[in-house]
Short mmCIF file of C-alpha atoms in Angstrom, two decimals:
data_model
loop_
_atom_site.label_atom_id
_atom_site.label_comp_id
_atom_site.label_asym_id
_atom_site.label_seq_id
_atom_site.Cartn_x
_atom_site.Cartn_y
_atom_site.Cartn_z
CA UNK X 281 16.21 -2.57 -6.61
CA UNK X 282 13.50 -0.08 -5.53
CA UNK X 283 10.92 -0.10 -8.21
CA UNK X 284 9.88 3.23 -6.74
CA UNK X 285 11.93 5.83 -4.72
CA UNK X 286 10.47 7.76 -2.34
CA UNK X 287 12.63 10.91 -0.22
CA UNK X 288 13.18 11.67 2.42
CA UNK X 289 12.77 8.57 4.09
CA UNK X 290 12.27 10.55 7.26
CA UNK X 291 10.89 14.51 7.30
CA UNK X 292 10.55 16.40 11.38
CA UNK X 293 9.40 19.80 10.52
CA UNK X 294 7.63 22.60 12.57
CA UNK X 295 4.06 24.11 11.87
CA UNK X 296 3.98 26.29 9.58
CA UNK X 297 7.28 24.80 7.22
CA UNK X 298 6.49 23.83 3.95
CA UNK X 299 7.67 20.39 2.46
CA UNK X 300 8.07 18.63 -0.58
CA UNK X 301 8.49 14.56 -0.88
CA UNK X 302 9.62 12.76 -3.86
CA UNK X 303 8.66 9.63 -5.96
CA UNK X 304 10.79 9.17 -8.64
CA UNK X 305 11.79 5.79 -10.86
CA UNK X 306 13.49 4.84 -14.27
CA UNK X 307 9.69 3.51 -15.67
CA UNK X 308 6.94 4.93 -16.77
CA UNK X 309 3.57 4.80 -14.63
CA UNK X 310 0.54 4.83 -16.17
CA UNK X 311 -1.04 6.06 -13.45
CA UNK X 312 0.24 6.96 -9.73
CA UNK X 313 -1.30 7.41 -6.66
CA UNK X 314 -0.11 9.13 -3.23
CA UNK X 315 -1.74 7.35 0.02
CA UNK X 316 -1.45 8.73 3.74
CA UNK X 317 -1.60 6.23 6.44
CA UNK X 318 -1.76 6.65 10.09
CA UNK X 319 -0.24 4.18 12.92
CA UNK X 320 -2.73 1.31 13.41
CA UNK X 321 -4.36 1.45 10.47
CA UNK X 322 -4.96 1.17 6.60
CA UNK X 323 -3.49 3.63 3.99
CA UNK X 324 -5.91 6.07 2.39
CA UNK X 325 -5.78 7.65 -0.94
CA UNK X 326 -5.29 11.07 -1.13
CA UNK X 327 -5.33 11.36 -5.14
CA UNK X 328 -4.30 9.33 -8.68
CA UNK X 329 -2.65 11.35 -11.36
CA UNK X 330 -2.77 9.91 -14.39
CA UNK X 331 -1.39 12.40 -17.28
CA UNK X 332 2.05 13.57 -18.26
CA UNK X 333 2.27 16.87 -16.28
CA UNK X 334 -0.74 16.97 -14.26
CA UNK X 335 -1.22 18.67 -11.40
CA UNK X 336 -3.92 18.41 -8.32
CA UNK X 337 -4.16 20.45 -5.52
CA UNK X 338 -6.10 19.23 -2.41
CA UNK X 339 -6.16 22.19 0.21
CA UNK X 340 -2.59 22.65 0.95
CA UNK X 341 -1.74 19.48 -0.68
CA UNK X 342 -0.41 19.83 -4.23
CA UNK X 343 0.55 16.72 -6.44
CA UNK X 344 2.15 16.42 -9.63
CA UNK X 345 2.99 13.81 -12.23
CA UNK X 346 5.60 14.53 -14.27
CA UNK X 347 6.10 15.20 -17.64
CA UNK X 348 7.48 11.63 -19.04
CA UNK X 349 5.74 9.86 -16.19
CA UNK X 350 8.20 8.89 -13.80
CA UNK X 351 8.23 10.89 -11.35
CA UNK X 352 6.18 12.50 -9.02
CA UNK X 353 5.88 15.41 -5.78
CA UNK X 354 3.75 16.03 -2.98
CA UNK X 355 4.08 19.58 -1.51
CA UNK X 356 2.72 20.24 1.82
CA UNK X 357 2.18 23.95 2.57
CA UNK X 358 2.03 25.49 6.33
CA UNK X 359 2.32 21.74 7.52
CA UNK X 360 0.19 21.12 10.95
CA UNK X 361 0.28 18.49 13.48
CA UNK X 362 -2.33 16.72 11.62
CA UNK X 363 -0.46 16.34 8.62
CA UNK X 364 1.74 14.14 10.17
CA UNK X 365 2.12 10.37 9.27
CA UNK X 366 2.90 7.87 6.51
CA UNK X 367 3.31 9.05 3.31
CA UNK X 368 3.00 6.14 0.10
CA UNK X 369 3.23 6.97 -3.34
CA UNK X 370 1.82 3.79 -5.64
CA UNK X 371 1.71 3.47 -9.15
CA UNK X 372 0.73 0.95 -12.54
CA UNK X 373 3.71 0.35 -14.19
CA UNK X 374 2.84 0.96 -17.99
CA UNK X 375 2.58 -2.15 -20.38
CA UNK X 376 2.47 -4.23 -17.79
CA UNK X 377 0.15 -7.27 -17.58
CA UNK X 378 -1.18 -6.94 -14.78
CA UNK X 379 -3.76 -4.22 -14.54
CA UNK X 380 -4.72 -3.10 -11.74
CA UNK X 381 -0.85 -4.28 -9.93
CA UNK X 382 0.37 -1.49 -7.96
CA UNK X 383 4.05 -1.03 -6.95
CA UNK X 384 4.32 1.26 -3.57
CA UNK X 385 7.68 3.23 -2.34
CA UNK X 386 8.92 2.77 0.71
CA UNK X 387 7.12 5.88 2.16
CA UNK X 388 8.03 9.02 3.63
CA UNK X 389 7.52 9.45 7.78
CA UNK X 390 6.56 12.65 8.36
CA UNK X 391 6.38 14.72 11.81
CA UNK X 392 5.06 17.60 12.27
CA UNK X 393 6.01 19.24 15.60
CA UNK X 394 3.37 22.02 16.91
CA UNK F 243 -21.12 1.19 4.68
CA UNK F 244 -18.93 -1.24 6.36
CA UNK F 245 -15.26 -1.31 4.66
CA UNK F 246 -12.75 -3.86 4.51
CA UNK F 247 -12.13 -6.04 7.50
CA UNK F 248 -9.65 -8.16 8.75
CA UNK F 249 -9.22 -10.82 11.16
CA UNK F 250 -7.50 -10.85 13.64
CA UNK F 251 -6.09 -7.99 14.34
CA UNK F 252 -3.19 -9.68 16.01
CA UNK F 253 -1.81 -12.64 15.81
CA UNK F 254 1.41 -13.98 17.47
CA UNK F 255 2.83 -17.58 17.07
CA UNK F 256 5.81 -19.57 17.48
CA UNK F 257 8.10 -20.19 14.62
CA UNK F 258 6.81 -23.74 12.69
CA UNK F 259 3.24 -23.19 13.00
CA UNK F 260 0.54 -22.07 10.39
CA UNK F 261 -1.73 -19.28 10.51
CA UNK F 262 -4.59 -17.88 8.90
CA UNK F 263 -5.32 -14.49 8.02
CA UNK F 264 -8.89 -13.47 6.61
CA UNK F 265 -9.87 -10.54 5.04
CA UNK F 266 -13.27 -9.47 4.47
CA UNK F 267 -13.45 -6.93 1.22
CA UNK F 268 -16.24 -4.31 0.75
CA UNK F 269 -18.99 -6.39 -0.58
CA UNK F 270 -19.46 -6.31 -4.51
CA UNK F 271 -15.90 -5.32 -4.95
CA UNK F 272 -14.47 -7.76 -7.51
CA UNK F 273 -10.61 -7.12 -7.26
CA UNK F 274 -9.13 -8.33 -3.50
CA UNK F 275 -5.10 -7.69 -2.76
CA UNK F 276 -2.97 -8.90 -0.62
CA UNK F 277 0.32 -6.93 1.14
CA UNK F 278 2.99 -7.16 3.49
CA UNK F 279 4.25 -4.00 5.30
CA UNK F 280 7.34 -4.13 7.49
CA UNK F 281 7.43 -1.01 10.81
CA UNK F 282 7.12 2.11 8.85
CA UNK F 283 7.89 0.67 5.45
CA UNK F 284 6.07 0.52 2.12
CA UNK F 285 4.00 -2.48 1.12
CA UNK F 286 4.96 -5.20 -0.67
CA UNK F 287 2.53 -6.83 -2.79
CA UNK F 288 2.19 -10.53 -2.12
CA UNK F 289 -1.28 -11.32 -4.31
CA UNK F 290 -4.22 -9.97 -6.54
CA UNK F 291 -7.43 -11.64 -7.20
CA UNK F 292 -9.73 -10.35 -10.15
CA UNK F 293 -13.44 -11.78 -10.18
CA UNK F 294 -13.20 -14.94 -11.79
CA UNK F 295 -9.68 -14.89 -13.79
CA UNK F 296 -6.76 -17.07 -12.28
CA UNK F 297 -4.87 -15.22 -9.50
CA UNK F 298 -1.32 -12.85 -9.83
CA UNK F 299 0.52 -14.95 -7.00
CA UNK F 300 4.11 -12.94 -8.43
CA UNK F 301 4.56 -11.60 -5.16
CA UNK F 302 4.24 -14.13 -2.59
CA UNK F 303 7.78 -14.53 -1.61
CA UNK F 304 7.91 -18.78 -1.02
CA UNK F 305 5.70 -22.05 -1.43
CA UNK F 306 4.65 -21.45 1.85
CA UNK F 307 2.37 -18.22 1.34
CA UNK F 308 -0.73 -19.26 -0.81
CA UNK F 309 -4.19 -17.43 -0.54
CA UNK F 310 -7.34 -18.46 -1.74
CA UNK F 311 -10.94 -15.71 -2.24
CA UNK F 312 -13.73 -18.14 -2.16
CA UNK F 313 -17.15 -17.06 -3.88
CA UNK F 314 -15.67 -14.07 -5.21
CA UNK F 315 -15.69 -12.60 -1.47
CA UNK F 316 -13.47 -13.65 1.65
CA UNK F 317 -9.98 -14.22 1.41
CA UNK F 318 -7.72 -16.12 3.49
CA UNK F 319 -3.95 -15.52 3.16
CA UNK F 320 -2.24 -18.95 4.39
CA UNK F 321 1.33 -19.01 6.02
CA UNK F 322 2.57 -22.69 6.29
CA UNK F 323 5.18 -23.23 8.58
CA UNK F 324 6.01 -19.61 9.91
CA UNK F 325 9.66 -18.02 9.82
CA UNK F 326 10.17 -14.97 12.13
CA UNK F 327 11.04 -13.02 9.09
CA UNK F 328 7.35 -13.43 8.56
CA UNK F 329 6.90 -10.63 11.20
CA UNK F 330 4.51 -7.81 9.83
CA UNK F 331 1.80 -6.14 8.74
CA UNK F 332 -0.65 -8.46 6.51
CA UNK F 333 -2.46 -5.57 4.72
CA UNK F 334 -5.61 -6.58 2.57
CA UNK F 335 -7.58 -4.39 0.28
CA UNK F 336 -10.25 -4.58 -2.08
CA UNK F 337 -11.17 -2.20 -5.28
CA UNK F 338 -14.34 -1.83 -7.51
CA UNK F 339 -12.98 -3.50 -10.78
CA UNK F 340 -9.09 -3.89 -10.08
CA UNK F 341 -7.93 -0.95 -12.15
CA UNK F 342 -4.95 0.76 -11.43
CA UNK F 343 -6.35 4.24 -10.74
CA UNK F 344 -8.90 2.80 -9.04
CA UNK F 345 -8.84 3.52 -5.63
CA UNK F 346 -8.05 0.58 -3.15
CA UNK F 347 -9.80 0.33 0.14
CA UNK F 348 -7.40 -1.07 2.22
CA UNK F 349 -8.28 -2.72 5.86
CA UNK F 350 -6.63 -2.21 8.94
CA UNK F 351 -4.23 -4.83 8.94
CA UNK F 352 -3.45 -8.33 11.03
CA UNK F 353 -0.49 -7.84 12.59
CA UNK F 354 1.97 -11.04 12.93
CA UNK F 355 4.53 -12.06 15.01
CA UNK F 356 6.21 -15.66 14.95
CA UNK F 357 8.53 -15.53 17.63
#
């Protein structure tokens, strides 16, 4: 069982199209982060959200934790080519004891078609 | 600065053989990480070392993964006798002080094959 459950799996849009991708799990995160990662390399880390509710925006990137801390979104708005690539959310499970543990989804492959 | 590297970037063996995988963190970062990452998948964690205290090994999936971070710095990921559902991505990545919201530096990855 998925600790974390990322959708789509798979997202081909056109520029321009907005998108939304989803994290969502049955446990509460202390914290969660949403990494990008392109063929060939390492993910990067876009942002960590770490309270009930919070929302960050990052240029046309908007994340947000939700409310009991089990869920989270990343909208894209007016995708572009460069957008495209591996999305990975990540996140502490809470009361765990292991700090600093992270437990990824399986990631979201998105295409962006110009 | 120089980030996290890892050696080599490929690596391709026959089934039965060990390999070595080394991972260089960003220097005076004390929490290392190991991961495995199948095409296009998420990663699964396999290992965390935190300065000094005794390893998490709750993610290495058999008695034939073990890793070891000597000085507090490198880290070598060991694969004894290699299965071809071995096959992937070896991610490694280091952090500042190993907290969750921490961001983790990851390098760009040793990729296996054990035909």
């Amino acid at each position: 069982t998925q600790l974390l459950e990322q959708s789509p799996q798979f997202l081909s849009i056109q520029e321009g199209e907005n998108l939304t991708v989803y994290c969502n799990s049955s446990s509460v995160f202390s914290s969660l982060q949403w990494y990008r990662q392109e063929p060939g390399e390492g993910p990067v880390l876009l942002v960590t959200v770490v309270t009930g509710g919070e929302v960050k925006k990052l240029k046309r990137l908007t994340f947000q934790f939700g409310d009991a801390r089990k869920d989270s979104s990343l909208h894209i708005t007016a995708a572009q080519p460069g957008d495209t690539g591996l999305y990975l959310c990540a996140g502490e499970k809470a009361g765990g004891t292991s700090y600093g543990k992270l437990t990824f989804g399986q990631g979201t492959i998105l295409t962006v078609h110009p | 600065g120089a980030g996290v590297s890892q050696s080599p970037s490929n690596k391709v063996t026959e089934k039965g053989k060990d390999v070595e995988l080394r991972c260089d963190p960003i220097s005076g970062h004390t929490a290392l990480y190991w991961y495995r990452q199948s095409l296009g998948q998420g990663l699964e964690f396999l290992i965390y070392f935190q300065g000094n205290s005794a390893p998490d090994k709750s993610g290495l999936p058999s008695d034939r993964f073990s890793a070891e971070r000597t000085g507090g710095s490198v880290s070598t990921l060991t694969i004894q006798r290699t299965q071809q559902e071995d096959s992937a991505v070896y991610l490694c990545a280091s952090s500042p002080q190993g907290l969750a919201y921490n961001e983790q530096f990851f390098g760009p990855g040793t990729r296996l094959t054990v035909l």
